[in-house]
Coordinates of C-alpha atoms in Angstrom, one line a residue:
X1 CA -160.1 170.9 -152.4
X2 CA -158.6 174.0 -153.6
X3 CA -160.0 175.0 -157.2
X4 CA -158.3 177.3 -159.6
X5 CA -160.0 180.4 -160.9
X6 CA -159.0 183.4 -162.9
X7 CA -161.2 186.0 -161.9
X8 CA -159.3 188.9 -162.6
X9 CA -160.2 192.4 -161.1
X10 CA -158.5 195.4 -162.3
X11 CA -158.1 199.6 -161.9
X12 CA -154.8 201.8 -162.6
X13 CA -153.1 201.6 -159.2
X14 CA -154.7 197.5 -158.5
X15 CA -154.6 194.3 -160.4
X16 CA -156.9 192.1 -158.2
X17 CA -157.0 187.9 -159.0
X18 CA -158.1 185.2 -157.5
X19 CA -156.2 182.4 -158.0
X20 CA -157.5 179.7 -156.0
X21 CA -160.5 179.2 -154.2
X22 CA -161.7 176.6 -151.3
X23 CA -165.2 177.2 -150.0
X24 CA -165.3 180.2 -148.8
X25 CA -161.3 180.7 -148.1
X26 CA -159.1 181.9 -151.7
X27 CA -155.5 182.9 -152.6
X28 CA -155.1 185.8 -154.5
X29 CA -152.5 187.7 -156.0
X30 CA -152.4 192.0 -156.2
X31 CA -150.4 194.0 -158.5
X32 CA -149.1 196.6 -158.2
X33 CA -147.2 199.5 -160.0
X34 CA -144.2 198.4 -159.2
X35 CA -144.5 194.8 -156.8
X36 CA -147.0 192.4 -156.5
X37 CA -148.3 190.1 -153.6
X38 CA -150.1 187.0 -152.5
X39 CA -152.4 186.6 -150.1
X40 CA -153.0 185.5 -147.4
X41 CA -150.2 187.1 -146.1
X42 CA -148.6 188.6 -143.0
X43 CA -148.3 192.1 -142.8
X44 CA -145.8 193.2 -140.1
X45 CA -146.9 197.0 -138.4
X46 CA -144.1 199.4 -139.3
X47 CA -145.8 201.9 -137.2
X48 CA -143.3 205.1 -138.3
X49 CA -142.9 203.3 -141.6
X50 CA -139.7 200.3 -140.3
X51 CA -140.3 197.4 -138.4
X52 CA -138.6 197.5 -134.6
X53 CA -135.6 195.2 -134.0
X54 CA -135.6 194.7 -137.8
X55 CA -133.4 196.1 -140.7
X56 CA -135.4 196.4 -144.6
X57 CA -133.1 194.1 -145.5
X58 CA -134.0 191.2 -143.0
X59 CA -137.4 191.6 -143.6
X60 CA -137.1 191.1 -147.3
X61 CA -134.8 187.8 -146.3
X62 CA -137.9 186.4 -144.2
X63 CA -140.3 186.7 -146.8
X64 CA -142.3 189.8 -145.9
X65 CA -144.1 191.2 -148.5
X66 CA -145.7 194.5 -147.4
X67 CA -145.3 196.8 -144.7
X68 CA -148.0 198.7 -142.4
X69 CA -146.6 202.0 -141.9
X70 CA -149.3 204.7 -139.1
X71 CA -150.7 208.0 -140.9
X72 CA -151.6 210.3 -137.5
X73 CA -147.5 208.8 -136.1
X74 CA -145.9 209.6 -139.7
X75 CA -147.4 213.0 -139.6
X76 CA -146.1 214.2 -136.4
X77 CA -142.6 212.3 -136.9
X78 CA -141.0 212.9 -139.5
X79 CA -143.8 214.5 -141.3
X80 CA -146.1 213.9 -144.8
X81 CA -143.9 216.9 -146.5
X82 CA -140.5 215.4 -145.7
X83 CA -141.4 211.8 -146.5
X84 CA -142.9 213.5 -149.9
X85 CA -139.3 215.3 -150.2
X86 CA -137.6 212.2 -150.0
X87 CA -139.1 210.4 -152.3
X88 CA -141.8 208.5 -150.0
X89 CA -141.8 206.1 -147.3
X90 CA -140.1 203.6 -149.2
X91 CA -136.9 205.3 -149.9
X92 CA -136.9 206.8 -146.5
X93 CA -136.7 203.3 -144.9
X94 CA -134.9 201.5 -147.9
X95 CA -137.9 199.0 -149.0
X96 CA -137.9 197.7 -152.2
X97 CA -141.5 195.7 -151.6
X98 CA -145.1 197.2 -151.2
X99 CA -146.6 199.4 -148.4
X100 CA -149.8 200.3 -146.6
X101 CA -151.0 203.1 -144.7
X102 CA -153.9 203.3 -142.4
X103 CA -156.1 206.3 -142.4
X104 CA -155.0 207.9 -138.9
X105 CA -158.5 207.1 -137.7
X106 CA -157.4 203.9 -135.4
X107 CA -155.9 206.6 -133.0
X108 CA -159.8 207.2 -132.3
X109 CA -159.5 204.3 -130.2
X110 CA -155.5 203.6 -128.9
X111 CA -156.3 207.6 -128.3
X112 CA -159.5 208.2 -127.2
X113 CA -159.1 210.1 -124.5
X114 CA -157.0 212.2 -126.6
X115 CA -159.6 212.6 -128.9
X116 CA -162.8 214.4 -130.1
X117 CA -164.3 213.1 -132.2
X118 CA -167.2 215.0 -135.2
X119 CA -169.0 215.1 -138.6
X120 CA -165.8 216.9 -139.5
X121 CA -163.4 214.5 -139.0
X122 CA -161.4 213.8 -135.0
X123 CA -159.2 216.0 -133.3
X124 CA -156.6 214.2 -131.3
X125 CA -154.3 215.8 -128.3
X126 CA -150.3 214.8 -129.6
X127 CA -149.1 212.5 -126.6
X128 CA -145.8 214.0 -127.7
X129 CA -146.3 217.9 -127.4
X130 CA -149.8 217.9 -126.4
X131 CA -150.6 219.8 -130.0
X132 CA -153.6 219.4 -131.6
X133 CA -154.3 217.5 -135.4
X134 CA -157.4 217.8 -136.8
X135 CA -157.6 214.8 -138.7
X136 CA -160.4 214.8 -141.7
X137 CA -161.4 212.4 -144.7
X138 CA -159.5 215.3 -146.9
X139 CA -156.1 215.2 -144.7
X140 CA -156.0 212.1 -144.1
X141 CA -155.6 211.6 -148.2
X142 CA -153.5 214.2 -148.5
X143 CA -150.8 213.1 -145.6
X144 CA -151.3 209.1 -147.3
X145 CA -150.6 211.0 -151.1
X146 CA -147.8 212.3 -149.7
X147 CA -146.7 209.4 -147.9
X148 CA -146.9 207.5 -151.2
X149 CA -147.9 203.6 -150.0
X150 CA -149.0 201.5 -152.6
X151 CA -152.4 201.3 -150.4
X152 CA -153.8 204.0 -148.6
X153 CA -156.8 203.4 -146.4
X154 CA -160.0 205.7 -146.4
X155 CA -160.9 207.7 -143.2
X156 CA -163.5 205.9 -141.1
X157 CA -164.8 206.3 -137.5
X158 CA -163.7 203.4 -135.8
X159 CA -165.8 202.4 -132.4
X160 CA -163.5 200.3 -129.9
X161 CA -165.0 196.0 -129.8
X162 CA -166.2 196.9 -126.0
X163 CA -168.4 199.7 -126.5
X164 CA -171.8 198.4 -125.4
X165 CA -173.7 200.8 -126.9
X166 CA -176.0 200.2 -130.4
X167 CA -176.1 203.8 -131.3
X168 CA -172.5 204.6 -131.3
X169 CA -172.2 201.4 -134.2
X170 CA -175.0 203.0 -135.8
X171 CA -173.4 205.9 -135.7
X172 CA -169.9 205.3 -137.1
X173 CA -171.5 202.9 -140.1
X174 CA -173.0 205.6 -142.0
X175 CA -170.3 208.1 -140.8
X176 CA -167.6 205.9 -142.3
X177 CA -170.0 205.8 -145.6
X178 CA -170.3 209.4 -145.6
X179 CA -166.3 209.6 -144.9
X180 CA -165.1 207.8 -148.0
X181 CA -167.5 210.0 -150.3
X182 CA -165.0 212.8 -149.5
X183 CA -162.0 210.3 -149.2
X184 CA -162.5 209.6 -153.2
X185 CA -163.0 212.9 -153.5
X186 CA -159.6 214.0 -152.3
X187 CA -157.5 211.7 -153.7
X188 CA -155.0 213.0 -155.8
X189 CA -153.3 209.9 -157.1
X190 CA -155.7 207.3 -158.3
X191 CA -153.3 205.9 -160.9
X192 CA -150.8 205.3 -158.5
X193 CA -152.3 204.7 -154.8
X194 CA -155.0 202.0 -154.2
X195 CA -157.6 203.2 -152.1
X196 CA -159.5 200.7 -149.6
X197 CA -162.6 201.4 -147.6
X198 CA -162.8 199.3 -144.2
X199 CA -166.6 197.9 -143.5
X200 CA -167.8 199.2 -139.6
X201 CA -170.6 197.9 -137.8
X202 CA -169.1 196.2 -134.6
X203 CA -170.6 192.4 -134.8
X204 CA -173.9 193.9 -136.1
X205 CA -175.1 191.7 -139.2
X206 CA -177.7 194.3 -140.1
X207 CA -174.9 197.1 -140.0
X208 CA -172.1 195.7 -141.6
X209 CA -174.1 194.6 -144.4
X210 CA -175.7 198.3 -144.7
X211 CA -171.9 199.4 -144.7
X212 CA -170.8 196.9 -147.1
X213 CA -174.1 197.7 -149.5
X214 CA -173.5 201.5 -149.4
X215 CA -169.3 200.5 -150.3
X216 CA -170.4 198.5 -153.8
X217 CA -172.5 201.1 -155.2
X218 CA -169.2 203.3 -155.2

């Protein structure tokens, strides 16, 4: 039976409650500067920042909540600068509700062998011009600033669910941790963007836990 709660969890650019709880399942509700959600919820991929087949306005009328809009795509078309100019993805694409961007760093896998990937951060091949983006922790927050979604995601490295091998898991968890140190470090608008960290680890216990440990003490 679902039991009400008001834990309430709260920073300048996130108001966080939980507002019901089942074992382990819960609603919650996040605020926002300017909109607020409840979760669970279904987030549509606006991949350059609009959902195909879909109009702003239809997407309000269906109930939609928040939008998914891709960093590394969003860079190379339009670009950060000209989304900044404009007033952010929002007023670009005419929605009134909340936003999300991820960090760039999925392209490591939907572009791998595109990709190269460091300690630095990954440089990816544009399958439109066949330029080169070095993406790092620090761009990646400055493109998502720019951008201006009410959540940005933090730069992690991001190991495809097939790879077979342990290391590479290994690998990527304490990369990621090591990533968002420099994440929080270069963001520029705290009071107005919520950052997230994502846990890695694959399906390894042991790892995501480690990843998860190292994220609270932050």
């Amino acid at each position: 039976m679902s039991t009400p709660t008001n834990a309430l969890f709260g920073s300048k650019s996130l108001e966080f409650e939980i507002i019901a709880a089942d074992g382990r399942a819960r609603a919650t509700r996040l605020g926002f500067n300017s909109c607020t959600c409840f979760s669970p919820m279904f987030m549509p991929v606006g991949t350059q920042g609009s959902v195909k087949g879909l109009t702003s306005k239809q997407m309000e009328e269906v109930g939609c909540q928040m939008i998914l809009g891709n960093t590394y795509h969003l860079e190379n078309r339009p670009g950060s600068s000209l989304l900044q100019h404009l007033g952010g993805l929002s007023t670009f694409v005419d929605w009134n509700r909340s936003s999300l961007t991820d960090s760039g760093g999925f392209q490591m896998v939907s572009l791998l062998d595109l990709a190269d990937i460091s300690e630095k951060g990954v440089s990816f091949q544009s399958p439109i011009d066949g330029k080169q983006m070095l993406l790092t922790p620090e761009r990646s927050m400055r493109i998502q600033n720019r951008i201006g979604a009410n959540v940005i995601m933090a730069l992690d490295d991001v190991v495809s669910s097939v790879c077979l091998e342990a290391k590479r898991f290994e690998e990527a968890t304490h990369r990621t941790l090591r990533w968002i140190d420099r994440c929080i470090a270069a963001h520029q608008r705290p009071s107005e963007q919520a950052l997230f960290g994502i846990i890695q680890g694959g399906v390894d216990l042991r790892l995501r836990s480690t990843c998860i440990e190292g994220k609270g003490t932050l």
